[in-house]
Amino acid sequence: MRNIATLTLALAAALAANSAFADQPKAPVTPGALAQATSIDTVLAGDWRSDKNKARDKYRHPKETLAFFGVAPNQSVIELYPGGGWYTEILAPYLKEHGHYVAAIIKPDKPGGEEALNKTGIKAKLAADPARYSAAQVVEFVPKTAVLGPPGSADVVLTFRNVHNMTDDGVAEPIFKAMFAVLKPGGTLGVVDHRAKAGTTLEQDKESGYLPVDAVVKLATDAGFKLEAQSEINANPKDTKDYPKGVWTLPPVLTLKDVDREKYIAIGESDRMTLKFVKPKK
């Protein structure tokens, strides 16, 4: 009896651990239900999004970007490094009824550090609006040994303007491998990041915030992905990529504050690559 009880407890614990990462919809979603799902236009117009965040839609093109990545309301979607939750405000409500949204954040290694503040911030954001975010989850991971969920459990993994952080910190390879592992065969990895000048290297662009496209493609393909498509949705030809404080010279950060402020506002947000990778089915 003791062995049976022990086995039962172990099985229950394993199931609980598994569901803590990325729960799947509990029943098949019918075409009729999908037809009634909250539209992306409704979400983008939502009054829970601040005017400041909505103003960035013209630079970040969320509707077109998510359509390019093939994000649908019945999918399980993991977003890495959600930061202040700009895309959380869109994805979590969009996926709430029929899909699943997971915010994957770095596990803090000390109180009061950037990772701890990010954790507190995203959890507070989700807790403050249960009508929109009650179904969303937060997963913590250690970059060098990253595990984002059970293998083959996610339909889509997204990361917006974060691969430069991974490369600067020397943890891009294990994170790309973790993204590959958590995706279902045929699943999509969507990457948007600041695009460096053609012909530059990672070393030349280090700490500028910009990344060579070929370096990102290599990270993904080395992890097992296939590059399926590239888009110019988030391109900005006005971005000259030669600023005193790197990409953070531009909006929305405007690190130089009032120095040439109007010049940088006129340029707008950075020129960005938009890359769609697929995990092969075999």
Tab-separated table of C-alpha atoms in Angstrom:
chain	number	residue	atom	x	y	z
A	1	MET	CA	0.000	0.000	0.000
A	2	ARG	CA	2.821	2.378	0.843
A	3	ASN	CA	4.377	1.862	-2.601
A	4	ILE	CA	1.048	2.543	-4.311
A	5	ALA	CA	0.521	5.678	-2.253
A	6	THR	CA	4.031	6.875	-3.010
A	7	LEU	CA	3.545	6.271	-6.719
A	8	THR	CA	0.228	8.135	-6.672
A	9	LEU	CA	1.782	11.132	-4.941
A	10	ALA	CA	4.701	11.164	-7.358
A	11	LEU	CA	2.354	11.036	-10.346
A	12	ALA	CA	0.265	13.877	-8.953
A	13	ALA	CA	3.375	15.971	-8.382
A	14	ALA	CA	4.618	15.321	-11.888
A	15	LEU	CA	1.281	16.317	-13.388
A	16	ALA	CA	1.197	19.478	-11.301
A	17	ALA	CA	4.722	20.421	-12.355
A	18	ASN	CA	3.863	19.817	-15.974
A	19	SER	CA	0.730	21.984	-15.881
A	20	ALA	CA	2.593	24.796	-14.156
A	21	PHE	CA	4.472	25.521	-17.358
A	22	ALA	CA	2.014	25.518	-20.236
A	23	ASP	CA	-1.497	24.188	-19.800
A	24	GLN	CA	-3.203	23.265	-23.028
A	25	PRO	CA	-6.868	23.979	-23.739
A	26	LYS	CA	-8.878	21.351	-21.883
A	27	ALA	CA	-11.108	20.508	-24.830
A	28	PRO	CA	-10.900	20.843	-28.604
A	29	VAL	CA	-11.899	24.290	-29.785
A	30	THR	CA	-14.703	24.165	-32.326
A	31	PRO	CA	-14.666	26.302	-35.466
A	32	GLY	CA	-17.730	28.096	-34.119
A	33	ALA	CA	-15.963	28.992	-30.896
A	34	LEU	CA	-12.925	30.239	-32.791
A	35	ALA	CA	-15.159	32.372	-34.975
A	36	GLN	CA	-16.433	34.033	-31.801
A	37	ALA	CA	-12.948	34.498	-30.319
A	38	THR	CA	-11.846	37.992	-29.387
A	39	SER	CA	-10.408	39.617	-32.498
A	40	ILE	CA	-6.955	41.157	-32.553
A	41	ASP	CA	-8.539	44.485	-33.542
A	42	THR	CA	-10.696	44.420	-30.416
A	43	VAL	CA	-7.658	43.683	-28.263
A	44	LEU	CA	-5.576	46.456	-29.829
A	45	ALA	CA	-8.369	48.933	-29.188
A	46	GLY	CA	-8.828	47.724	-25.593
A	47	ASP	CA	-9.161	50.411	-22.929
A	48	TRP	CA	-6.692	48.519	-20.700
A	49	ARG	CA	-3.932	49.554	-23.095
A	50	SER	CA	-2.564	52.996	-22.297
A	51	ASP	CA	-2.462	55.744	-24.913
A	52	LYS	CA	1.331	55.632	-24.587
A	53	ASN	CA	1.435	51.950	-25.509
A	54	LYS	CA	-1.083	52.348	-28.322
A	55	ALA	CA	1.051	55.147	-29.757
A	56	ARG	CA	3.846	52.631	-30.342
A	57	ASP	CA	1.669	50.438	-32.580
A	58	LYS	CA	2.849	52.467	-35.596
A	59	TYR	CA	6.409	51.333	-34.880
A	60	ARG	CA	5.793	47.812	-33.572
A	61	HIS	CA	2.948	46.793	-35.931
A	62	PRO	CA	1.490	44.163	-33.574
A	63	LYS	CA	-1.397	43.086	-35.814
A	64	GLU	CA	0.797	42.527	-38.857
A	65	THR	CA	3.633	41.003	-36.831
A	66	LEU	CA	1.444	38.438	-35.060
A	67	ALA	CA	-0.267	37.580	-38.354
A	68	PHE	CA	3.137	37.037	-39.984
A	69	PHE	CA	4.098	34.648	-37.169
A	70	GLY	CA	0.751	32.858	-37.545
A	71	VAL	CA	-0.418	33.447	-33.973
A	72	ALA	CA	-3.999	32.210	-33.506
A	73	PRO	CA	-6.345	32.531	-30.494
A	74	ASN	CA	-6.353	28.792	-29.752
A	75	GLN	CA	-2.576	28.405	-29.469
A	76	SER	CA	-0.184	27.984	-26.580
A	77	VAL	CA	2.221	30.921	-26.851
A	78	ILE	CA	5.347	31.608	-24.789
A	79	GLU	CA	6.833	35.096	-24.768
A	80	LEU	CA	10.433	35.386	-23.560
A	81	TYR	CA	11.559	38.462	-21.640
A	82	PRO	CA	8.186	40.273	-21.657
A	83	GLY	CA	9.735	43.297	-19.898
A	84	GLY	CA	7.053	45.788	-18.939
A	85	GLY	CA	4.392	43.708	-20.665
A	86	TRP	CA	3.767	45.679	-23.858
A	87	TYR	CA	2.938	42.515	-25.796
A	88	THR	CA	1.458	40.861	-22.695
A	89	GLU	CA	-1.376	43.395	-22.880
A	90	ILE	CA	-2.151	42.088	-26.356
A	91	LEU	CA	-1.367	38.388	-26.203
A	92	ALA	CA	-2.844	37.470	-22.816
A	93	PRO	CA	-6.370	38.772	-23.573
A	94	TYR	CA	-6.227	37.466	-27.146
A	95	LEU	CA	-5.393	33.934	-25.963
A	96	LYS	CA	-7.414	33.934	-22.736
A	97	GLU	CA	-10.535	32.059	-23.842
A	98	HIS	CA	-9.198	29.389	-26.180
A	99	GLY	CA	-5.411	29.425	-25.964
A	100	HIS	CA	-2.722	29.980	-23.368
A	101	TYR	CA	-0.200	32.746	-22.709
A	102	VAL	CA	3.036	32.194	-20.792
A	103	ALA	CA	5.449	34.963	-19.848
A	104	ALA	CA	8.928	33.431	-19.489
A	105	ILE	CA	11.232	35.506	-17.286
A	106	ILE	CA	14.727	35.089	-15.901
A	107	LYS	CA	14.746	33.637	-12.401
A	108	PRO	CA	16.131	36.352	-10.098
A	109	ASP	CA	19.474	35.507	-8.501
A	110	LYS	CA	19.289	38.345	-5.982
A	111	PRO	CA	16.616	40.563	-4.449
A	112	GLY	CA	16.319	44.044	-5.839
A	113	GLY	CA	18.127	43.325	-9.112
A	114	GLU	CA	16.719	43.867	-12.594
A	115	GLU	CA	15.361	40.325	-12.839
A	116	ALA	CA	13.624	40.655	-9.456
A	117	LEU	CA	12.048	43.942	-10.529
A	118	ASN	CA	10.895	42.396	-13.805
A	119	LYS	CA	9.317	39.500	-11.920
A	120	THR	CA	7.527	41.784	-9.481
A	121	GLY	CA	6.369	44.037	-12.302
A	122	ILE	CA	4.914	41.381	-14.600
A	123	LYS	CA	3.217	39.514	-11.743
A	124	ALA	CA	1.705	42.735	-10.423
A	125	LYS	CA	0.465	43.594	-13.908
A	126	LEU	CA	-1.260	40.233	-14.303
A	127	ALA	CA	-2.767	40.316	-10.817
A	128	ALA	CA	-4.118	43.849	-11.241
A	129	ASP	CA	-6.481	42.917	-14.098
A	130	PRO	CA	-7.878	39.380	-13.679
A	131	ALA	CA	-10.564	40.058	-16.291
A	132	ARG	CA	-7.839	40.218	-18.921
A	133	TYR	CA	-4.972	38.212	-17.443
A	134	SER	CA	-6.309	35.566	-15.062
A	135	ALA	CA	-5.408	32.712	-17.431
A	136	ALA	CA	-1.852	33.942	-18.063
A	137	GLN	CA	1.126	32.259	-16.407
A	138	VAL	CA	4.647	33.256	-15.484
A	139	VAL	CA	7.513	30.781	-15.843
A	140	GLU	CA	10.971	31.471	-14.437
A	141	PHE	CA	14.103	30.040	-16.028
A	142	VAL	CA	17.857	30.098	-15.515
A	143	PRO	CA	19.401	31.216	-18.846
A	144	LYS	CA	22.394	28.841	-18.959
A	145	THR	CA	20.218	25.801	-18.180
A	146	ALA	CA	16.958	27.117	-19.585
A	147	VAL	CA	13.805	25.004	-19.510
A	148	LEU	CA	10.692	26.811	-20.726
A	149	GLY	CA	8.167	24.010	-20.321
A	150	PRO	CA	7.551	20.357	-21.143
A	151	PRO	CA	9.120	19.303	-24.442
A	152	GLY	CA	6.823	19.827	-27.421
A	153	SER	CA	4.180	21.734	-25.456
A	154	ALA	CA	4.050	25.152	-27.176
A	155	ASP	CA	2.725	26.175	-30.577
A	156	VAL	CA	4.624	29.448	-30.751
A	157	VAL	CA	7.563	31.064	-28.958
A	158	LEU	CA	8.040	34.812	-29.375
A	159	THR	CA	10.803	37.174	-28.342
A	160	PHE	CA	10.740	40.877	-29.117
A	161	ARG	CA	13.962	42.920	-29.026
A	162	ASN	CA	15.708	40.554	-26.635
A	163	VAL	CA	18.189	38.443	-28.572
A	164	HIS	CA	20.749	41.245	-28.183
A	165	ASN	CA	20.426	40.805	-24.400
A	166	MET	CA	21.030	37.074	-24.770
A	167	THR	CA	24.132	37.563	-26.904
A	168	ASP	CA	25.554	40.291	-24.649
A	169	ASP	CA	25.092	37.984	-21.651
A	170	GLY	CA	26.570	34.956	-23.438
A	171	VAL	CA	23.415	32.847	-22.986
A	172	ALA	CA	21.872	32.902	-26.465
A	173	GLU	CA	22.814	29.319	-27.381
A	174	PRO	CA	21.163	27.554	-24.403
A	175	ILE	CA	18.075	29.754	-24.681
A	176	PHE	CA	17.631	29.020	-28.398
A	177	LYS	CA	17.992	25.317	-27.617
A	178	ALA	CA	15.337	25.669	-24.905
A	179	MET	CA	13.000	27.435	-27.328
A	180	PHE	CA	13.488	24.615	-29.813
A	181	ALA	CA	12.832	21.963	-27.159
A	182	VAL	CA	9.576	23.475	-25.862
A	183	LEU	CA	8.005	23.845	-29.312
A	184	LYS	CA	5.863	21.197	-30.936
A	185	PRO	CA	7.184	19.802	-34.221
A	186	GLY	CA	6.046	22.297	-36.819
A	187	GLY	CA	5.888	25.046	-34.181
A	188	THR	CA	7.019	28.618	-34.794
A	189	LEU	CA	9.728	30.792	-33.283
A	190	GLY	CA	9.140	34.486	-33.971
A	191	VAL	CA	12.025	36.915	-33.483
A	192	VAL	CA	11.971	40.691	-33.744
A	193	ASP	CA	15.168	42.592	-32.963
A	194	HIS	CA	17.167	45.708	-33.784
A	195	ARG	CA	18.860	45.143	-37.139
A	196	ALA	CA	22.537	46.055	-37.478
A	197	LYS	CA	24.138	47.450	-40.614
A	198	ALA	CA	24.824	44.799	-43.226
A	199	GLY	CA	28.330	43.389	-43.004
A	200	THR	CA	28.873	44.075	-39.320
A	201	THR	CA	29.694	41.418	-36.717
A	202	LEU	CA	28.429	40.585	-33.258
A	203	GLU	CA	31.649	41.902	-31.772
A	204	GLN	CA	31.397	45.199	-33.650
A	205	ASP	CA	27.789	45.649	-32.541
A	206	LYS	CA	28.297	44.477	-28.958
A	207	GLU	CA	26.344	46.581	-26.457
A	208	SER	CA	24.876	48.782	-29.204
A	209	GLY	CA	21.580	46.885	-29.082
A	210	TYR	CA	21.823	46.089	-32.798
A	211	LEU	CA	22.356	42.588	-34.182
A	212	PRO	CA	23.463	41.243	-37.568
A	213	VAL	CA	20.654	39.247	-39.166
A	214	ASP	CA	22.993	36.409	-40.112
A	215	ALA	CA	24.095	36.036	-36.485
A	216	VAL	CA	20.479	35.559	-35.350
A	217	VAL	CA	19.794	33.119	-38.173
A	218	LYS	CA	22.885	31.123	-37.199
A	219	LEU	CA	21.797	30.934	-33.560
A	220	ALA	CA	18.413	29.596	-34.617
A	221	THR	CA	19.594	27.147	-37.257
A	222	ASP	CA	22.356	25.838	-34.971
A	223	ALA	CA	19.604	25.054	-32.455
A	224	GLY	CA	17.708	23.062	-35.101
A	225	PHE	CA	15.314	25.632	-36.554
A	226	LYS	CA	14.663	26.313	-40.215
A	227	LEU	CA	14.284	29.915	-41.393
A	228	GLU	CA	10.885	30.000	-43.076
A	229	ALA	CA	10.408	33.681	-43.870
A	230	GLN	CA	11.595	37.235	-43.276
A	231	SER	CA	9.456	40.360	-43.247
A	232	GLU	CA	10.034	44.095	-43.525
A	233	ILE	CA	6.994	44.832	-41.339
A	234	ASN	CA	9.171	46.447	-38.683
A	235	ALA	CA	11.760	48.066	-40.941
A	236	ASN	CA	12.733	51.738	-40.521
A	237	PRO	CA	15.002	53.115	-43.281
A	238	LYS	CA	15.466	56.362	-41.305
A	239	ASP	CA	17.505	54.517	-38.665
A	240	THR	CA	21.208	55.200	-39.362
A	241	LYS	CA	22.396	52.956	-36.489
A	242	ASP	CA	25.319	55.183	-35.516
A	243	TYR	CA	24.216	56.868	-32.300
A	244	PRO	CA	26.207	57.836	-29.183
A	245	LYS	CA	24.221	55.514	-26.933
A	246	GLY	CA	23.362	52.822	-29.420
A	247	VAL	CA	19.748	51.942	-30.143
A	248	TRP	CA	18.655	53.437	-26.826
A	249	THR	CA	19.357	56.888	-28.262
A	250	LEU	CA	16.107	56.469	-30.211
A	251	PRO	CA	12.539	56.306	-28.867
A	252	PRO	CA	11.099	55.005	-26.689
A	253	VAL	CA	14.135	55.260	-24.363
A	254	LEU	CA	15.716	58.528	-25.620
A	255	THR	CA	18.749	58.085	-23.362
A	256	LEU	CA	20.173	61.502	-24.298
A	257	LYS	CA	16.949	63.096	-23.041
A	258	ASP	CA	16.809	66.643	-24.452
A	259	VAL	CA	19.956	66.408	-26.599
A	260	ASP	CA	18.763	66.319	-30.240
A	261	ARG	CA	15.462	65.001	-28.938
A	262	GLU	CA	13.360	66.144	-31.894
A	263	LYS	CA	15.869	64.658	-34.333
A	264	TYR	CA	15.593	61.218	-32.736
A	265	ILE	CA	11.822	61.419	-32.388
A	266	ALA	CA	11.640	62.203	-36.102
A	267	ILE	CA	13.663	59.054	-36.849
A	268	GLY	CA	11.321	56.963	-34.718
A	269	GLU	CA	11.976	53.547	-33.242
A	270	SER	CA	14.725	51.284	-34.557
A	271	ASP	CA	14.980	49.387	-37.814
A	272	ARG	CA	14.062	45.803	-36.944
A	273	MET	CA	14.404	42.375	-38.442
A	274	THR	CA	11.323	40.150	-38.276
A	275	LEU	CA	12.234	36.488	-38.654
A	276	LYS	CA	9.970	33.429	-38.664
A	277	PHE	CA	11.609	30.103	-37.843
A	278	VAL	CA	9.996	26.672	-37.776
A	279	LYS	CA	10.856	23.543	-35.837
A	280	PRO	CA	10.965	20.756	-38.454
A	281	LYS	CA	8.317	18.067	-38.089
A	282	LYS	CA	10.926	15.329	-38.575
